[in-house]
PDB file of C-alpha atoms in Angstrom:
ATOM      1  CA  UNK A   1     108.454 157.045  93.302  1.00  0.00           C
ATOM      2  CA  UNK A   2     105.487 159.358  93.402  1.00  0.00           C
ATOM      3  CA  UNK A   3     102.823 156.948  92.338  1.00  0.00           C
ATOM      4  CA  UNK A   4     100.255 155.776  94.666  1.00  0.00           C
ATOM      5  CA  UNK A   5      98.991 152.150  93.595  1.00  0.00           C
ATOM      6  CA  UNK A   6      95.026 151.084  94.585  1.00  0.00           C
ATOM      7  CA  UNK A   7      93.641 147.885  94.370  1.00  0.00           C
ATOM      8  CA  UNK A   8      90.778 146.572  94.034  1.00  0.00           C
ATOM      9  CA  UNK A   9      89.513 148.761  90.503  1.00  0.00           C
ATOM     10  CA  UNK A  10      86.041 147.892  91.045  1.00  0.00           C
ATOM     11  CA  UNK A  11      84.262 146.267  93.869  1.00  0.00           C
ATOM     12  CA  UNK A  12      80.476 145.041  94.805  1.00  0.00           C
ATOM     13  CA  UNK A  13      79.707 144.696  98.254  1.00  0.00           C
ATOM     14  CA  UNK A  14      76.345 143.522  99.479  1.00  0.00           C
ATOM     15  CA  UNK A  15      74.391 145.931 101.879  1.00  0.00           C
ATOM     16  CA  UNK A  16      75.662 145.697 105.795  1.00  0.00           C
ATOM     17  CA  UNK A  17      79.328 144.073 104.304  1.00  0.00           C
ATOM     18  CA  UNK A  18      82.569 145.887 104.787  1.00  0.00           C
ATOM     19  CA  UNK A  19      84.176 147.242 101.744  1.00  0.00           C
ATOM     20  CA  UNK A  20      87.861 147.168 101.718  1.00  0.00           C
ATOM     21  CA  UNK A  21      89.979 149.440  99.413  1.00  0.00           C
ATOM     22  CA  UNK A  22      94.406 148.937  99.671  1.00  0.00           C
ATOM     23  CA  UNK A  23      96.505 151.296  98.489  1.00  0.00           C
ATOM     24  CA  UNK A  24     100.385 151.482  98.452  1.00  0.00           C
ATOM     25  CA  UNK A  25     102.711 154.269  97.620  1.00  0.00           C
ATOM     26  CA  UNK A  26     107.001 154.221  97.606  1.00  0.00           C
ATOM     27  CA  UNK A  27     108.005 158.236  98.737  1.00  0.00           C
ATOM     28  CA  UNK A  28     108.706 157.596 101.974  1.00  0.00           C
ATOM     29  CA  UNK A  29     109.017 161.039 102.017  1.00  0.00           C
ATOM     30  CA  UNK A  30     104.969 161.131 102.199  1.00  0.00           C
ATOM     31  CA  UNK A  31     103.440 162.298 105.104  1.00  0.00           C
ATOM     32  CA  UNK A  32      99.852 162.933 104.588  1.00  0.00           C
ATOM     33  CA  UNK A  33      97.338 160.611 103.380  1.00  0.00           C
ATOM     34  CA  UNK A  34      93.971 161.617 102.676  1.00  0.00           C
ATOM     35  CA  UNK A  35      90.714 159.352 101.042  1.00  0.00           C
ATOM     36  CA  UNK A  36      88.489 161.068  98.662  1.00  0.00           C
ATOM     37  CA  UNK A  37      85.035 160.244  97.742  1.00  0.00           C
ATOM     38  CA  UNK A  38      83.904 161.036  94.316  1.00  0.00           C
ATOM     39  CA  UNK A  39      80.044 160.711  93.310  1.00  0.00           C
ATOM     40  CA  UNK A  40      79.232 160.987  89.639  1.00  0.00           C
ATOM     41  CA  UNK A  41      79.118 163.946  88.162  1.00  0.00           C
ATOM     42  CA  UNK A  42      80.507 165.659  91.049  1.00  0.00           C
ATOM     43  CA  UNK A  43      84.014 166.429  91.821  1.00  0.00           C
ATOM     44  CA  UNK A  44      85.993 164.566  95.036  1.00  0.00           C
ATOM     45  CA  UNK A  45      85.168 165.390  97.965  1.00  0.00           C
ATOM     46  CA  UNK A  46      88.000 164.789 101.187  1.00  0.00           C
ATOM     47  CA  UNK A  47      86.538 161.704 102.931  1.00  0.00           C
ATOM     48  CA  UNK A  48      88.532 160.676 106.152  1.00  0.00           C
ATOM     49  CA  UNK A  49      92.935 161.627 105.664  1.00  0.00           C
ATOM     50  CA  UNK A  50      95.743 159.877 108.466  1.00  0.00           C
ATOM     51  CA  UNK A  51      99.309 160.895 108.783  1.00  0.00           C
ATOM     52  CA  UNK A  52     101.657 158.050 109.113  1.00  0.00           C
ATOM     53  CA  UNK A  53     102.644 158.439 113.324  1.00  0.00           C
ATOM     54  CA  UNK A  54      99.314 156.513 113.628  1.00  0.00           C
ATOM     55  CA  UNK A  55      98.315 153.449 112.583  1.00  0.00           C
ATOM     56  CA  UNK A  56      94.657 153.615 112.599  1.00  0.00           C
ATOM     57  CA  UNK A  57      92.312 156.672 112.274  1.00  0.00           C
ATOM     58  CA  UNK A  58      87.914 156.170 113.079  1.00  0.00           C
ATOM     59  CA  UNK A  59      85.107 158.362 111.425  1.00  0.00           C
ATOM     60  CA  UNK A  60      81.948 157.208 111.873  1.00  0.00           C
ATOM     61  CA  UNK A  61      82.045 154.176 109.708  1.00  0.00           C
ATOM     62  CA  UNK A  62      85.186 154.642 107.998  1.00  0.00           C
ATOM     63  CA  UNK A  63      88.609 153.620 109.006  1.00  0.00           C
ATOM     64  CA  UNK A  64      91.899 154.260 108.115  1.00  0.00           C
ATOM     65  CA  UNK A  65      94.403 151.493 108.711  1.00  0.00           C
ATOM     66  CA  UNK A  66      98.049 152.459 108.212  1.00  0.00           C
ATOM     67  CA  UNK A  67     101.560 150.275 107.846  1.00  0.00           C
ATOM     68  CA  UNK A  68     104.068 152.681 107.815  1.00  0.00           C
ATOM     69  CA  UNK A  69     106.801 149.628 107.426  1.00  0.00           C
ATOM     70  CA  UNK A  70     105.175 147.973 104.594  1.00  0.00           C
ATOM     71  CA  UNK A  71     104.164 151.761 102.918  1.00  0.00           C
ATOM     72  CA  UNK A  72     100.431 150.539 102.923  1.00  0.00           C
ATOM     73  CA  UNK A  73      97.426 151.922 103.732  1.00  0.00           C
ATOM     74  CA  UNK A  74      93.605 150.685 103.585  1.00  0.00           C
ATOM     75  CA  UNK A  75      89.999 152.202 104.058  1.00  0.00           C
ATOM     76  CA  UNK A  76      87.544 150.099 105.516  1.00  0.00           C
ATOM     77  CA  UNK A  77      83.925 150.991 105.325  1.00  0.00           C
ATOM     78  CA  UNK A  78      81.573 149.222 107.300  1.00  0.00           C
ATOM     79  CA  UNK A  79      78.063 148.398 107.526  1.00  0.00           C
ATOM     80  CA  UNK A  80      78.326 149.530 103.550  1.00  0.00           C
ATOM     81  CA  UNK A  81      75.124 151.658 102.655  1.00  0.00           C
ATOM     82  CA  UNK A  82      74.432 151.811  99.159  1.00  0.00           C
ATOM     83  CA  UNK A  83      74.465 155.622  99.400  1.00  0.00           C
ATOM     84  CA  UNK A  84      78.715 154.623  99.243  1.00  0.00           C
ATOM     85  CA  UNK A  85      78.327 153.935  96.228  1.00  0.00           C
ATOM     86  CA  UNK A  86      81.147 155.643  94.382  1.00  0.00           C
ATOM     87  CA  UNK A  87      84.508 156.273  93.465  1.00  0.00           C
ATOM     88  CA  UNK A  88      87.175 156.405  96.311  1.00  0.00           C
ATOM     89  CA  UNK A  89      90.708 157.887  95.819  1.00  0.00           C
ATOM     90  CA  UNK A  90      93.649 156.802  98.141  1.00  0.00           C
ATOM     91  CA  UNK A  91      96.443 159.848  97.763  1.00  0.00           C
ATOM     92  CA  UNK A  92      99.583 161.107  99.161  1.00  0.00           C
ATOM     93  CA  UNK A  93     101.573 164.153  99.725  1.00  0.00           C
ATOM     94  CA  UNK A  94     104.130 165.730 101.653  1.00  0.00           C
ATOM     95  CA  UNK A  95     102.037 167.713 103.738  1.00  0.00           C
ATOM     96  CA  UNK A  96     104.230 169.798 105.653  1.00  0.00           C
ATOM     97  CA  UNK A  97     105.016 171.594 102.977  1.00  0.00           C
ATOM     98  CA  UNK A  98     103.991 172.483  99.631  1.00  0.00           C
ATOM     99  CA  UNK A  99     103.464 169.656  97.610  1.00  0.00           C
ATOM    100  CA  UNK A 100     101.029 168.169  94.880  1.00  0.00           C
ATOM    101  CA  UNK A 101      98.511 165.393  96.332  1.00  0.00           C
ATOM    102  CA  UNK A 102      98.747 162.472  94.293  1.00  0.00           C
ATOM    103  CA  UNK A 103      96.139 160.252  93.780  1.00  0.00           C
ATOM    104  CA  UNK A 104      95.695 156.866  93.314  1.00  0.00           C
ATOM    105  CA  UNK A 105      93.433 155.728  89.797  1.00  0.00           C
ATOM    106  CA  UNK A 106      90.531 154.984  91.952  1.00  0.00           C
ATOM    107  CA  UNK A 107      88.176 152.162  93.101  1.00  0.00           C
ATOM    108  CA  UNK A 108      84.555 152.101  91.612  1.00  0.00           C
ATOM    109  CA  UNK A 109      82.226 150.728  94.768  1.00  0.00           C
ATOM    110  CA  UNK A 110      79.072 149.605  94.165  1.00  0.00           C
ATOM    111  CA  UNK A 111      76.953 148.519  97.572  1.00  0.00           C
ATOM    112  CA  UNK A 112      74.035 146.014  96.709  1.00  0.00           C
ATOM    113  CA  UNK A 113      70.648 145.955  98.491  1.00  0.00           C
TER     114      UNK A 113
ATOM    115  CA  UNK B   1      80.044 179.580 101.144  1.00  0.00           C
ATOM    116  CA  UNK B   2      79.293 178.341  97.530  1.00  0.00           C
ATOM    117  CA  UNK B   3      82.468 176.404  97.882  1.00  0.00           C
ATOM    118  CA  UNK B   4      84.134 176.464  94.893  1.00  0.00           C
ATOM    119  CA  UNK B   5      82.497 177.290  91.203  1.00  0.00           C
ATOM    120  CA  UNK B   6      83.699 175.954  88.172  1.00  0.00           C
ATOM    121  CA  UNK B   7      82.216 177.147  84.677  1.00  0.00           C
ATOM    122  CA  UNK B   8      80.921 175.931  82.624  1.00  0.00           C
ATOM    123  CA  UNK B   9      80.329 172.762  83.581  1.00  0.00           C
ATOM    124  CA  UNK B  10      80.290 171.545  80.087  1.00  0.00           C
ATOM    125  CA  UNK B  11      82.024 172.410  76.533  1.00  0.00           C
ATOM    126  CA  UNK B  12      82.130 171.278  73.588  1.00  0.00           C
ATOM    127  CA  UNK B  13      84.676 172.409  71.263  1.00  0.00           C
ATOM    128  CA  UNK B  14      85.772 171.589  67.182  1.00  0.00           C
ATOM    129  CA  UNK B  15      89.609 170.756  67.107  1.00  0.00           C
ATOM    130  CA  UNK B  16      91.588 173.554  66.490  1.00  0.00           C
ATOM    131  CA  UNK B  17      89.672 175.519  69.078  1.00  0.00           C
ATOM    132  CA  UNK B  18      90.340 178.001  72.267  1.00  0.00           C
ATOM    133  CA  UNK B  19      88.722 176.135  75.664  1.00  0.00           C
ATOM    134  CA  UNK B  20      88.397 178.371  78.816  1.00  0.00           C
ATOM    135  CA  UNK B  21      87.654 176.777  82.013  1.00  0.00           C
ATOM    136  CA  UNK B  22      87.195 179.171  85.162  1.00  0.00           C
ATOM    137  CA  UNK B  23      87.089 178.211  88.634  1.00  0.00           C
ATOM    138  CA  UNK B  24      86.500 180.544  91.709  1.00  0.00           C
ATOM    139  CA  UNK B  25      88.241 179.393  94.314  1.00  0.00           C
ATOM    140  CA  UNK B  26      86.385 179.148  97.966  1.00  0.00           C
ATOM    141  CA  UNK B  27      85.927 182.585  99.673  1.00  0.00           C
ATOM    142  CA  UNK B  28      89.209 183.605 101.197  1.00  0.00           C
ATOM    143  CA  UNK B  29      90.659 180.655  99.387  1.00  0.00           C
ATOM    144  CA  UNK B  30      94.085 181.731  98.065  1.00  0.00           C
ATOM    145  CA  UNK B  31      95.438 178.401  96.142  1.00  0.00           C
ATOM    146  CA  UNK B  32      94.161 176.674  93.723  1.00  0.00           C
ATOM    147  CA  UNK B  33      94.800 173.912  92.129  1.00  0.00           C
ATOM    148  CA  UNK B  34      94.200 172.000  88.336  1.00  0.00           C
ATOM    149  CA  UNK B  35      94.039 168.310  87.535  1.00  0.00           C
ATOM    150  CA  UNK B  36      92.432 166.509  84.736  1.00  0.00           C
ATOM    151  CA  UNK B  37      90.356 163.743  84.696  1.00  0.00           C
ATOM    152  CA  UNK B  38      90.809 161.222  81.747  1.00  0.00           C
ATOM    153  CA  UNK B  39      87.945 158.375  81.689  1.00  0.00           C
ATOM    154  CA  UNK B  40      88.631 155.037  84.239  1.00  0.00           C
ATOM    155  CA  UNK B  41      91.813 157.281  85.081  1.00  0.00           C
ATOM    156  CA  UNK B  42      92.735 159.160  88.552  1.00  0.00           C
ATOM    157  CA  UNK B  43      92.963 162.509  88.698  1.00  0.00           C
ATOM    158  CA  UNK B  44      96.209 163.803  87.219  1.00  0.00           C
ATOM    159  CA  UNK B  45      98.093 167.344  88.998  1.00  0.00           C
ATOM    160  CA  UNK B  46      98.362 169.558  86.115  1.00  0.00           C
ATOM    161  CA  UNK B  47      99.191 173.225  88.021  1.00  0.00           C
ATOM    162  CA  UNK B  48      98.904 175.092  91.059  1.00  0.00           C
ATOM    163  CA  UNK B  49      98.673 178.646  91.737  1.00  0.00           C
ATOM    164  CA  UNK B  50      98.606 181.472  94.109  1.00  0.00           C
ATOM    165  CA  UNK B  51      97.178 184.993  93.329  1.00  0.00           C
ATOM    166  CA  UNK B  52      98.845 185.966  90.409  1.00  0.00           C
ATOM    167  CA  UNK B  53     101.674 183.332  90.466  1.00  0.00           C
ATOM    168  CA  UNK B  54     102.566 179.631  88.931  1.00  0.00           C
ATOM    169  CA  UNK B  55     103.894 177.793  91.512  1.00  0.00           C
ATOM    170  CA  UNK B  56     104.336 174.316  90.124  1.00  0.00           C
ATOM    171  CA  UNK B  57     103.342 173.303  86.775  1.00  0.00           C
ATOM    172  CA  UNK B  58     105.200 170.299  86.035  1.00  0.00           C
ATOM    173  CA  UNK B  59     102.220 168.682  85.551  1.00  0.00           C
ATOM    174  CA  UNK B  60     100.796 170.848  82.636  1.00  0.00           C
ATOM    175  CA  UNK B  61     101.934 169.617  79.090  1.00  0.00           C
ATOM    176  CA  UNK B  62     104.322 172.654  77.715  1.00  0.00           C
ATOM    177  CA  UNK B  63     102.964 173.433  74.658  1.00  0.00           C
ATOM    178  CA  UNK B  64      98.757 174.742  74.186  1.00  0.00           C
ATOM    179  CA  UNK B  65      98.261 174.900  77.915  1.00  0.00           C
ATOM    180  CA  UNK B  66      98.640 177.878  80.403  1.00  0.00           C
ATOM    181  CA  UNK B  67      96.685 178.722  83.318  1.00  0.00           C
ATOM    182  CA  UNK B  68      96.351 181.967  85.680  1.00  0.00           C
ATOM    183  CA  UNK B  69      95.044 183.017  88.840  1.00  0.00           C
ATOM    184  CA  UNK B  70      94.724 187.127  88.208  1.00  0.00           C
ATOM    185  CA  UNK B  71      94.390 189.587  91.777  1.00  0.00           C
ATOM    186  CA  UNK B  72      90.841 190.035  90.968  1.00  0.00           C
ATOM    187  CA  UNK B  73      88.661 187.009  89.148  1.00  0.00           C
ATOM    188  CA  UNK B  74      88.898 183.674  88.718  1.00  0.00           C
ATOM    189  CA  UNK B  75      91.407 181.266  87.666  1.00  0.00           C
ATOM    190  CA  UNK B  76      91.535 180.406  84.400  1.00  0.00           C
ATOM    191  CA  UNK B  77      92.776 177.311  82.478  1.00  0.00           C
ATOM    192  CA  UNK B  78      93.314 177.490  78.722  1.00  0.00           C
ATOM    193  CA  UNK B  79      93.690 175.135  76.173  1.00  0.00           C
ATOM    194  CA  UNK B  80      94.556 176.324  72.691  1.00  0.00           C
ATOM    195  CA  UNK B  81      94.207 174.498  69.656  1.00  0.00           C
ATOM    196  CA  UNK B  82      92.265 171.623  71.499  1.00  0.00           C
ATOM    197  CA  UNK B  83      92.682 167.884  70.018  1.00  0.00           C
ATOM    198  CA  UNK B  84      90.812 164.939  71.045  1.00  0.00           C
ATOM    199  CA  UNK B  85      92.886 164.020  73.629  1.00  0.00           C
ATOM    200  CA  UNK B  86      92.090 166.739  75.491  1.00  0.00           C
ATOM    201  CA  UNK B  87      88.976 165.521  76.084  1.00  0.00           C
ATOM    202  CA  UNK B  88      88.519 164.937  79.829  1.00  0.00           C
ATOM    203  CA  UNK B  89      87.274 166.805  83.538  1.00  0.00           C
ATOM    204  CA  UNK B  90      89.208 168.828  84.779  1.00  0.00           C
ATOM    205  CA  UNK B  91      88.831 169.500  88.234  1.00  0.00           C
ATOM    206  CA  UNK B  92      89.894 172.589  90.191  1.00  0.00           C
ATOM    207  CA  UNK B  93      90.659 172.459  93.732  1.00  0.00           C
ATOM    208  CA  UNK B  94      91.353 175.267  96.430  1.00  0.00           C
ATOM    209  CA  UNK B  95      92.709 175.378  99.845  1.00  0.00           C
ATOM    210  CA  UNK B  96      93.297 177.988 102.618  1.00  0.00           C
ATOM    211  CA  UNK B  97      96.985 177.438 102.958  1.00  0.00           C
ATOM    212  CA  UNK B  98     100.121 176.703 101.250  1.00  0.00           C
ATOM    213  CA  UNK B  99     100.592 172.452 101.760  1.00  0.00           C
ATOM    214  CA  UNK B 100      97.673 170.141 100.906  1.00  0.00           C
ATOM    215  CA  UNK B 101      97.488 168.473 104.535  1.00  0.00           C
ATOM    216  CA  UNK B 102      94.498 171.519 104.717  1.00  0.00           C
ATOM    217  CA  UNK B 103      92.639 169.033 102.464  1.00  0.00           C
ATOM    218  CA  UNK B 104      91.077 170.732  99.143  1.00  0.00           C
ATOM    219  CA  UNK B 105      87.785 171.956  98.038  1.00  0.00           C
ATOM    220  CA  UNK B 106      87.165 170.468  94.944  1.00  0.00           C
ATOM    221  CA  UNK B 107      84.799 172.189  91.910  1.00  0.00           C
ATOM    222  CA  UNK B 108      82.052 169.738  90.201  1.00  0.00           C
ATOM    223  CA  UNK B 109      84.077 170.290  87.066  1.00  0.00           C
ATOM    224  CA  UNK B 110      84.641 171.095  83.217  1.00  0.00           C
ATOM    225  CA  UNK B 111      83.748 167.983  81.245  1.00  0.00           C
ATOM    226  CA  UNK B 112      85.351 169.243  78.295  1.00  0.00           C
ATOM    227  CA  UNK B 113      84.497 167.354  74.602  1.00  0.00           C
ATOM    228  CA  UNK B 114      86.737 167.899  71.493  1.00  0.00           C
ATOM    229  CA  UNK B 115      84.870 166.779  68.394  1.00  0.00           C
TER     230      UNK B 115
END
């Protein structure tokens, strides 16, 4: 009940592509959903994060789509750079309140000239 | 704002031995936050803290670990009698406010090595 699955582990994308990470959790008691980015070396650092009474959420290149019914949620990145090249953690959390964010294990991007 | 420092970055300890990791939380940051890092894993919620309490640490294995967050300095994590397994980063993380929809800080890490 509180993991949060991700899919795909590891993923290549060529330069200008869109990168596509899914992730899936079953608390519906979640209410916060943030992405991470993690370089190497570095610790994770909050990316873009939705809450679930929208269904899509826009920074700059990186969206947040959101199925509250089917307890999914995705990150697309487009026009992939390959300075997003890294590690991206889906999580979840009851926000409202205290509670631990858990994370997902992680998807390894690599973005090819 | 040095965001938040973690020290040192890495150790290297024999088994049997005490491993101190310190993190100072961003300024005016007053929770903070532990997980560990294993290899091709996510990051695992070990404990969090306020000033000078434990306010969850079911994710902190009973026995060899503790953790505290004193009044004055920074928090501390502490392993004692390290085995191999405990070789991972662990990653502190603060926030401004109690509930984690304020998004955490995260430190660069301890990359901790038992040998």
């Amino acid at each position: 009940q509180q993991q949060v699955k991700q899919s795909p582990q590891s993923l290549i994308v060529q330069k200008g592509g869109i990168s596509i990470i899914n992730c899936a959790y079953e608390n519906t008691a979640f209410d916060y959903f943030p992405w991470y980015q993690q370089f190497p070396g570095k610790g994770p650092a909050l990316l873009i994060a939705i809450r679930p009474d929208v269904s899509e959420k826009k920074e700059g290149r990186f969206t947040i789509s959101f199925n509250k019914s089917a307890k999914q949620f995705s990150l697309h990145i487009m026009d992939s750079q390959p300075g997003d090249s890294a590690t991206y953690f889906c999580a979840a959390s009851k926000g409202t309140s205290y509670d631990k964010v858990i994370f997902g294990p992680g998807t390894s991007l690599s973005v090819i000239p | 704002n040095a965001g938040v420092m973690q020290n040192p970055r890495h150790l290297v300890r024999r088994r049997g031995q005490e491993a101190r990791l310190r993190c100072s939380p961003v300024k005016g940051h007053s929770h903070v936050y532990w997980y560990r890092q294993l290899p091709e894993e996510g990051l695992k919620f070990m404990v969090y803290l306020q000033k000078e309490n434990i306010i969850d640490e079911s994710g902190m294995p009973k026995e060899r670990f503790s953790a505290e967050f004193p009044k004055e300095g920074p928090s501390i994590l502490r392993i004692q009698q390290v085995v191999r397994g405990d070789s991972a980063a662990y990653f502190c993380a603060s926030s401004p406010r109690q509930g984690s929809n304020y998004g955490y800080t995260f430190g660069s890490g301890t990359r901790l090595t038992v040998v």
